[in-house]
Short mmCIF file of C-alpha atoms and ligand atoms in Angstrom, two decimals:
data_model
loop_
_atom_site.label_atom_id
_atom_site.label_comp_id
_atom_site.label_asym_id
_atom_site.label_seq_id
_atom_site.Cartn_x
_atom_site.Cartn_y
_atom_site.Cartn_z
CA MET L 1 29.04 -26.20 238.64
CA ARG L 2 28.46 -27.26 235.04
CA THR L 3 28.84 -30.82 233.80
CA ILE L 4 29.83 -30.89 230.15
CA ARG L 5 29.78 -34.04 228.06
CA THR L 6 30.80 -32.98 224.56
CA GLY L 7 34.03 -31.71 223.06
CA ARG L 8 32.15 -28.94 221.29
CA ALA L 9 30.65 -27.63 224.57
CA ILE L 10 33.95 -27.72 226.51
CA ARG L 11 35.65 -25.83 223.66
CA ALA L 12 32.86 -23.21 223.74
CA TRP L 13 33.21 -22.83 227.53
CA ALA L 14 37.00 -22.43 227.24
CA LEU L 15 36.69 -19.92 224.40
CA GLU L 16 34.31 -17.81 226.42
CA ARG L 17 36.69 -17.83 229.39
CA ARG L 18 39.70 -16.92 227.26
CA GLU L 19 37.80 -14.13 225.51
CA SER L 20 36.99 -12.58 228.84
CA GLY L 21 40.72 -12.61 229.67
CA GLN L 22 40.64 -15.47 232.17
CA LYS L 23 43.37 -18.07 232.64
CA ILE L 24 42.17 -21.65 232.54
CA GLY L 25 43.40 -24.27 235.01
CA TYR L 26 42.86 -27.93 234.20
CA VAL L 27 43.02 -31.08 236.31
CA PRO L 28 42.73 -34.21 234.14
CA THR L 29 41.60 -37.26 236.16
CA MET L 30 40.18 -40.72 235.77
CA GLY L 31 37.76 -40.09 238.64
CA ALA L 32 37.53 -41.95 241.98
CA LEU L 33 38.61 -38.59 243.37
CA HIS L 34 40.48 -38.27 246.65
CA ALA L 35 42.41 -35.72 248.69
CA GLY L 36 45.30 -35.87 246.19
CA HIS L 37 42.96 -34.59 243.48
CA ALA L 38 41.56 -31.99 245.89
CA SER L 39 45.05 -30.59 246.45
CA LEU L 40 45.54 -30.29 242.66
CA ILE L 41 42.15 -28.60 242.25
CA ARG L 42 43.01 -26.14 245.04
CA ALA L 43 46.40 -25.41 243.46
CA ALA L 44 44.65 -24.83 240.12
CA LYS L 45 42.17 -22.47 241.77
CA ARG L 46 44.96 -20.47 243.37
CA ALA L 47 46.92 -20.19 240.13
CA THR L 48 44.18 -19.58 237.53
CA ASP L 49 40.75 -17.95 237.12
CA ALA L 50 38.56 -20.80 235.90
CA VAL L 51 39.11 -24.48 236.69
CA ALA L 52 37.98 -27.49 234.66
CA VAL L 53 38.32 -31.06 235.90
CA SER L 54 37.91 -33.94 233.47
CA ILE L 55 36.78 -37.38 234.56
CA PHE L 56 37.54 -39.94 231.90
CA VAL L 57 38.67 -43.52 232.42
CA ASN L 58 40.89 -43.73 229.37
CA PRO L 59 40.72 -47.23 227.86
CA LEU L 60 43.80 -46.55 225.72
CA GLN L 61 46.14 -46.50 228.73
CA PHE L 62 45.10 -49.91 230.07
CA GLY L 63 46.75 -53.09 228.80
CA PRO L 64 44.62 -56.10 227.82
CA ARG L 65 45.26 -57.83 231.16
CA GLU L 66 44.85 -54.70 233.28
CA ASP L 67 42.00 -53.47 235.45
CA LEU L 68 40.00 -51.28 233.00
CA ASN L 69 36.70 -53.01 233.80
CA GLN L 70 37.34 -53.04 237.55
CA TYR L 71 38.57 -49.44 237.63
CA PRO L 72 36.26 -47.55 240.04
CA ARG L 73 33.73 -45.17 238.49
CA PRO L 74 31.85 -43.50 241.38
CA VAL L 75 30.47 -40.72 239.17
CA VAL L 76 27.84 -39.38 241.59
CA GLU L 77 30.39 -39.10 244.42
CA ASP L 78 32.94 -37.56 242.07
CA LEU L 79 30.51 -34.86 240.94
CA ARG L 80 29.64 -34.12 244.56
CA PHE L 81 33.36 -33.91 245.34
CA CYS L 82 33.93 -31.39 242.53
CA ARG L 83 30.93 -29.34 243.63
CA GLN L 84 32.35 -29.21 247.16
CA GLU L 85 35.69 -28.09 245.77
CA ASP L 86 33.84 -25.37 243.85
CA VAL L 87 35.07 -26.51 240.45
CA GLU L 88 33.56 -24.45 237.64
CA VAL L 89 33.27 -27.19 235.04
CA VAL L 90 33.50 -30.97 235.00
CA PHE L 91 34.16 -32.48 231.60
CA LEU L 92 32.68 -35.97 231.65
CA PRO L 93 32.84 -37.31 228.12
CA HIS L 94 31.67 -40.71 226.92
CA VAL L 95 34.35 -42.97 225.42
CA ARG L 96 32.86 -42.42 221.94
CA GLU L 97 33.19 -38.66 222.35
CA ILE L 98 36.95 -38.99 222.81
CA TYR L 99 37.50 -41.97 220.53
CA PRO L 100 34.90 -41.93 217.76
CA GLY L 101 34.83 -44.97 215.46
CA ASN L 102 37.83 -45.11 213.16
CA PHE L 103 40.09 -43.21 215.62
CA GLN L 104 43.62 -44.02 214.41
CA THR L 105 46.05 -41.55 215.93
CA ARG L 106 48.63 -42.17 218.67
CA VAL L 107 51.03 -39.79 220.37
CA ARG L 108 54.16 -41.45 221.71
CA VAL L 109 57.10 -40.09 223.68
CA THR L 110 59.99 -42.43 222.96
CA LYS L 111 63.01 -42.75 225.27
CA LEU L 112 61.46 -41.64 228.57
CA THR L 113 58.74 -44.26 228.28
CA GLU L 114 61.00 -47.25 227.74
CA ARG L 115 61.61 -48.05 231.41
CA TYR L 116 59.76 -48.49 234.69
CA GLU L 117 56.01 -47.99 234.07
CA GLY L 118 56.53 -48.04 230.30
CA GLN L 119 58.32 -51.38 230.45
CA SER L 120 55.88 -52.93 232.92
CA ARG L 121 52.82 -51.58 231.12
CA PRO L 122 53.46 -51.59 227.36
CA GLY L 123 51.34 -48.98 225.57
CA HIS L 124 50.36 -47.26 228.82
CA PHE L 125 52.13 -43.96 228.19
CA GLU L 126 51.06 -43.89 224.56
CA GLY L 127 47.49 -44.02 225.87
CA VAL L 128 48.20 -41.25 228.37
CA THR L 129 49.88 -38.89 225.89
CA THR L 130 47.29 -39.57 223.19
CA VAL L 131 44.34 -38.76 225.45
CA LEU L 132 46.08 -35.74 226.96
CA THR L 133 46.89 -34.32 223.53
CA LYS L 134 43.22 -34.56 222.70
CA LEU L 135 42.07 -33.18 226.06
CA PHE L 136 44.57 -30.30 225.91
CA HIS L 137 43.20 -29.41 222.46
CA LEU L 138 39.64 -29.44 223.73
CA VAL L 139 40.16 -27.59 227.01
CA GLY L 140 43.03 -25.33 225.92
CA PRO L 141 44.29 -24.77 229.47
CA ASP L 142 46.96 -22.27 230.44
CA ARG L 143 48.09 -24.59 233.25
CA ALA L 144 47.47 -28.31 233.80
CA PHE L 145 48.00 -29.98 237.16
CA PHE L 146 49.42 -33.46 237.80
CA GLY L 147 50.36 -35.33 240.97
CA GLN L 148 53.96 -36.28 241.76
CA LYS L 149 52.75 -39.75 242.73
CA ASP L 150 52.83 -40.59 239.00
CA TYR L 151 56.34 -39.22 238.67
CA GLN L 152 57.24 -40.76 235.32
CA GLN L 153 53.90 -39.67 233.86
CA ALA L 154 54.62 -36.05 234.83
CA VAL L 155 58.08 -36.19 233.21
CA VAL L 156 56.65 -37.78 230.05
CA VAL L 157 53.84 -35.20 229.80
CA LYS L 158 56.32 -32.32 230.21
CA GLN L 159 58.42 -33.80 227.41
CA MET L 160 55.38 -34.21 225.18
CA VAL L 161 54.20 -30.60 225.57
CA ARG L 162 57.75 -29.35 225.01
CA ASP L 163 58.25 -31.49 221.91
CA LEU L 164 54.86 -30.64 220.38
CA ASP L 165 54.80 -26.97 221.45
CA VAL L 166 51.55 -27.44 223.31
CA PRO L 167 50.95 -24.04 224.92
CA VAL L 168 50.30 -25.29 228.45
CA GLU L 169 52.36 -25.10 231.61
CA ILE L 170 52.56 -28.43 233.45
CA VAL L 171 52.42 -28.00 237.21
CA VAL L 172 53.30 -30.95 239.45
CA GLY L 173 51.74 -31.04 242.92
CA PRO L 174 53.19 -32.97 245.88
CA THR L 175 52.04 -36.50 246.69
CA VAL L 176 49.33 -36.54 249.34
CA ARG L 177 49.79 -39.35 251.86
CA GLU L 178 47.82 -41.23 254.49
CA ARG L 179 49.02 -41.09 258.12
CA ASP L 180 51.30 -44.11 257.63
CA GLY L 181 52.75 -42.58 254.47
CA LEU L 182 50.78 -44.55 251.87
CA ALA L 183 50.40 -42.34 248.79
CA LEU L 184 46.75 -41.65 247.96
CA SER L 185 45.64 -43.49 244.84
CA SER L 186 42.30 -44.45 243.36
CA ARG L 187 43.53 -48.05 243.50
CA ASN L 188 43.98 -48.04 247.31
CA ARG L 189 40.27 -48.84 247.61
CA PHE L 190 40.99 -52.32 246.22
CA LEU L 191 43.15 -53.20 249.26
CA SER L 192 41.73 -55.51 251.91
CA SER L 193 42.49 -54.55 255.48
CA PRO L 194 45.64 -56.73 255.81
CA GLU L 195 46.75 -55.54 252.37
CA ARG L 196 46.20 -51.94 253.38
CA LYS L 197 48.60 -52.50 256.28
CA ALA L 198 51.10 -54.23 254.01
CA ALA L 199 50.97 -51.31 251.57
CA GLY L 200 52.88 -49.27 254.16
CA ALA L 201 55.94 -51.18 252.88
CA LEU L 202 56.32 -48.79 249.95
CA PHE L 203 56.70 -45.70 252.12
CA ALA L 204 58.87 -47.65 254.59
CA ALA L 205 61.23 -48.65 251.76
CA LEU L 206 61.40 -45.10 250.41
CA THR L 207 62.00 -43.51 253.81
CA ALA L 208 64.68 -46.09 254.67
CA ALA L 209 66.47 -45.21 251.42
CA ARG L 210 66.02 -41.50 252.05
CA GLY L 211 67.51 -41.91 255.54
CA MET L 212 70.58 -43.60 254.09
CA LEU L 213 71.07 -40.90 251.46
CA ARG L 214 70.61 -38.10 253.99
CA THR L 215 73.26 -39.60 256.24
CA GLY L 216 75.78 -39.77 253.44
CA GLU L 217 75.36 -43.19 251.84
CA ARG L 218 76.28 -42.86 248.14
CA SER L 219 76.27 -46.47 247.00
CA VAL L 220 73.28 -47.06 244.69
CA LYS L 221 73.60 -50.79 245.33
CA LYS L 222 73.30 -50.40 249.11
CA VAL L 223 70.34 -48.02 248.80
CA LEU L 224 68.57 -50.34 246.36
CA ASP L 225 69.30 -53.41 248.52
CA THR L 226 67.66 -51.67 251.46
CA MET L 227 64.56 -50.70 249.45
CA ILE L 228 64.24 -54.23 248.06
CA ARG L 229 64.71 -55.81 251.50
CA ARG L 230 62.08 -53.56 253.09
CA VAL L 231 59.54 -54.62 250.45
CA ARG L 232 60.52 -58.31 250.65
CA ASP L 233 60.13 -58.24 254.45
CA GLU L 234 56.40 -57.74 253.87
CA PRO L 235 54.87 -61.14 252.99
CA LEU L 236 51.90 -59.66 251.07
CA ALA L 237 54.13 -57.47 248.90
CA ARG L 238 55.81 -58.41 245.61
CA LEU L 239 58.38 -56.02 244.17
CA GLU L 240 58.09 -55.16 240.49
CA TYR L 241 60.87 -52.61 240.27
CA ALA L 242 62.97 -50.33 242.43
CA ALA L 243 65.29 -47.74 240.96
CA VAL L 244 67.48 -44.77 241.80
CA ALA L 245 67.30 -42.41 238.84
CA ASP L 246 68.06 -38.95 237.55
CA PRO L 247 64.90 -36.88 238.21
CA ALA L 248 64.96 -35.25 234.74
CA THR L 249 66.16 -37.98 232.37
CA LEU L 250 65.01 -40.96 234.47
CA ASP L 251 68.30 -42.69 233.61
CA GLU L 252 69.39 -44.99 236.42
CA VAL L 253 72.28 -43.40 238.26
CA ARG L 254 75.54 -45.22 239.02
CA VAL L 255 76.78 -42.80 241.63
CA VAL L 256 74.49 -40.69 243.79
CA LYS L 257 75.27 -37.00 243.32
CA GLY L 258 72.89 -34.06 243.59
CA ARG L 259 69.18 -34.81 243.16
CA VAL L 260 67.87 -38.32 242.57
CA VAL L 261 64.43 -39.87 242.38
CA LEU L 262 63.67 -43.19 244.06
CA LEU L 263 61.05 -45.12 242.08
CA LEU L 264 59.07 -48.10 243.29
CA ALA L 265 56.35 -50.37 241.89
CA VAL L 266 54.97 -53.08 244.17
CA TRP L 267 52.10 -55.55 243.97
CA ILE L 268 50.06 -55.87 247.13
CA GLY L 269 47.91 -58.90 246.44
CA LYS L 270 46.23 -58.10 243.12
CA THR L 271 46.73 -54.35 243.40
CA ARG L 272 49.69 -52.66 241.80
CA LEU L 273 50.95 -49.55 243.59
CA ILE L 274 53.66 -47.05 242.66
CA ASP L 275 55.41 -44.41 244.68
CA ASN L 276 58.52 -42.24 244.54
CA MET L 277 60.59 -39.68 246.41
CA VAL L 278 62.85 -36.96 245.07
CA ILE L 279 65.88 -36.44 247.29
CA ALA L 280 68.49 -33.70 247.19
CA CYS L 281 71.78 -35.25 248.29
CA PRO L 282 74.32 -32.73 249.59
O1 LIG D 301 46.87 -39.76 236.05
C1 LIG D 301 45.76 -40.02 235.55
O2 LIG D 301 44.75 -40.05 236.22
C2 LIG D 301 45.67 -40.31 234.06
O3 LIG D 301 46.80 -40.96 233.60
C3 LIG D 301 45.38 -39.06 233.22
C4 LIG D 301 46.51 -38.04 233.34
C5 LIG D 301 44.08 -38.41 233.67
C6 LIG D 301 45.25 -39.42 231.74
O4 LIG D 301 44.20 -40.30 231.52
#
């Protein structure tokens, strides 16, 4: 496995791969790798010939009061993880490599970013789409892999590559969960043991809503009330938002018909967690 730190070197690696007719798979990450990342890396390995993983904690996607400084950076473990997953290249740039002095450009998707994560975390998606534009230019992947756990992010990134004609296919892999249903996230490591238990409230709320929809409930209000109640029943949890939305446009739905996505953001102590479920309603 090669560790590459400069844009010039990752471009040269990608060029060599393309020239020898190989398809490049790419898994962008912020490190603190877990089984969710492993499943994306494995999907990338199945679908392409050469896989690059980037590890870059992107300062542009953190708000001024968010956890940029606390965000975990276990680089040695992450490199070991990638070696075990037989990744060909890890791109591990320094912040200055991605954002040299006098960096002034931003890439912003408009409508899709106005709600949910975009509303709760102003500037977050602009940071995500700006860094990904740059990373896609450097790596030039044929396919890039994202987790469904960050549902809105995946929809926003798909919109961005469509709008800007970025020649990459966005592949979304399923959320990987713990035994009690908690979605794997780099932020789970911040949870104390009682908080870890309380974090089960997110999955409980989503599965309760899913149960209602599967047994024919079509009232958005009733489904939302149930999700909200399940979160409020947990004393360590504080709901930030719950929504029933169209999976493509992310518009909140008035009447449940066809496929919907349930979206949830919840604070457990000082840790903010998100989760979602896409449900096909007959
Ligand atoms: O999902 C993430 O880890 C990040 O938002 C991403 C896509 C790597 C961009 O920094």
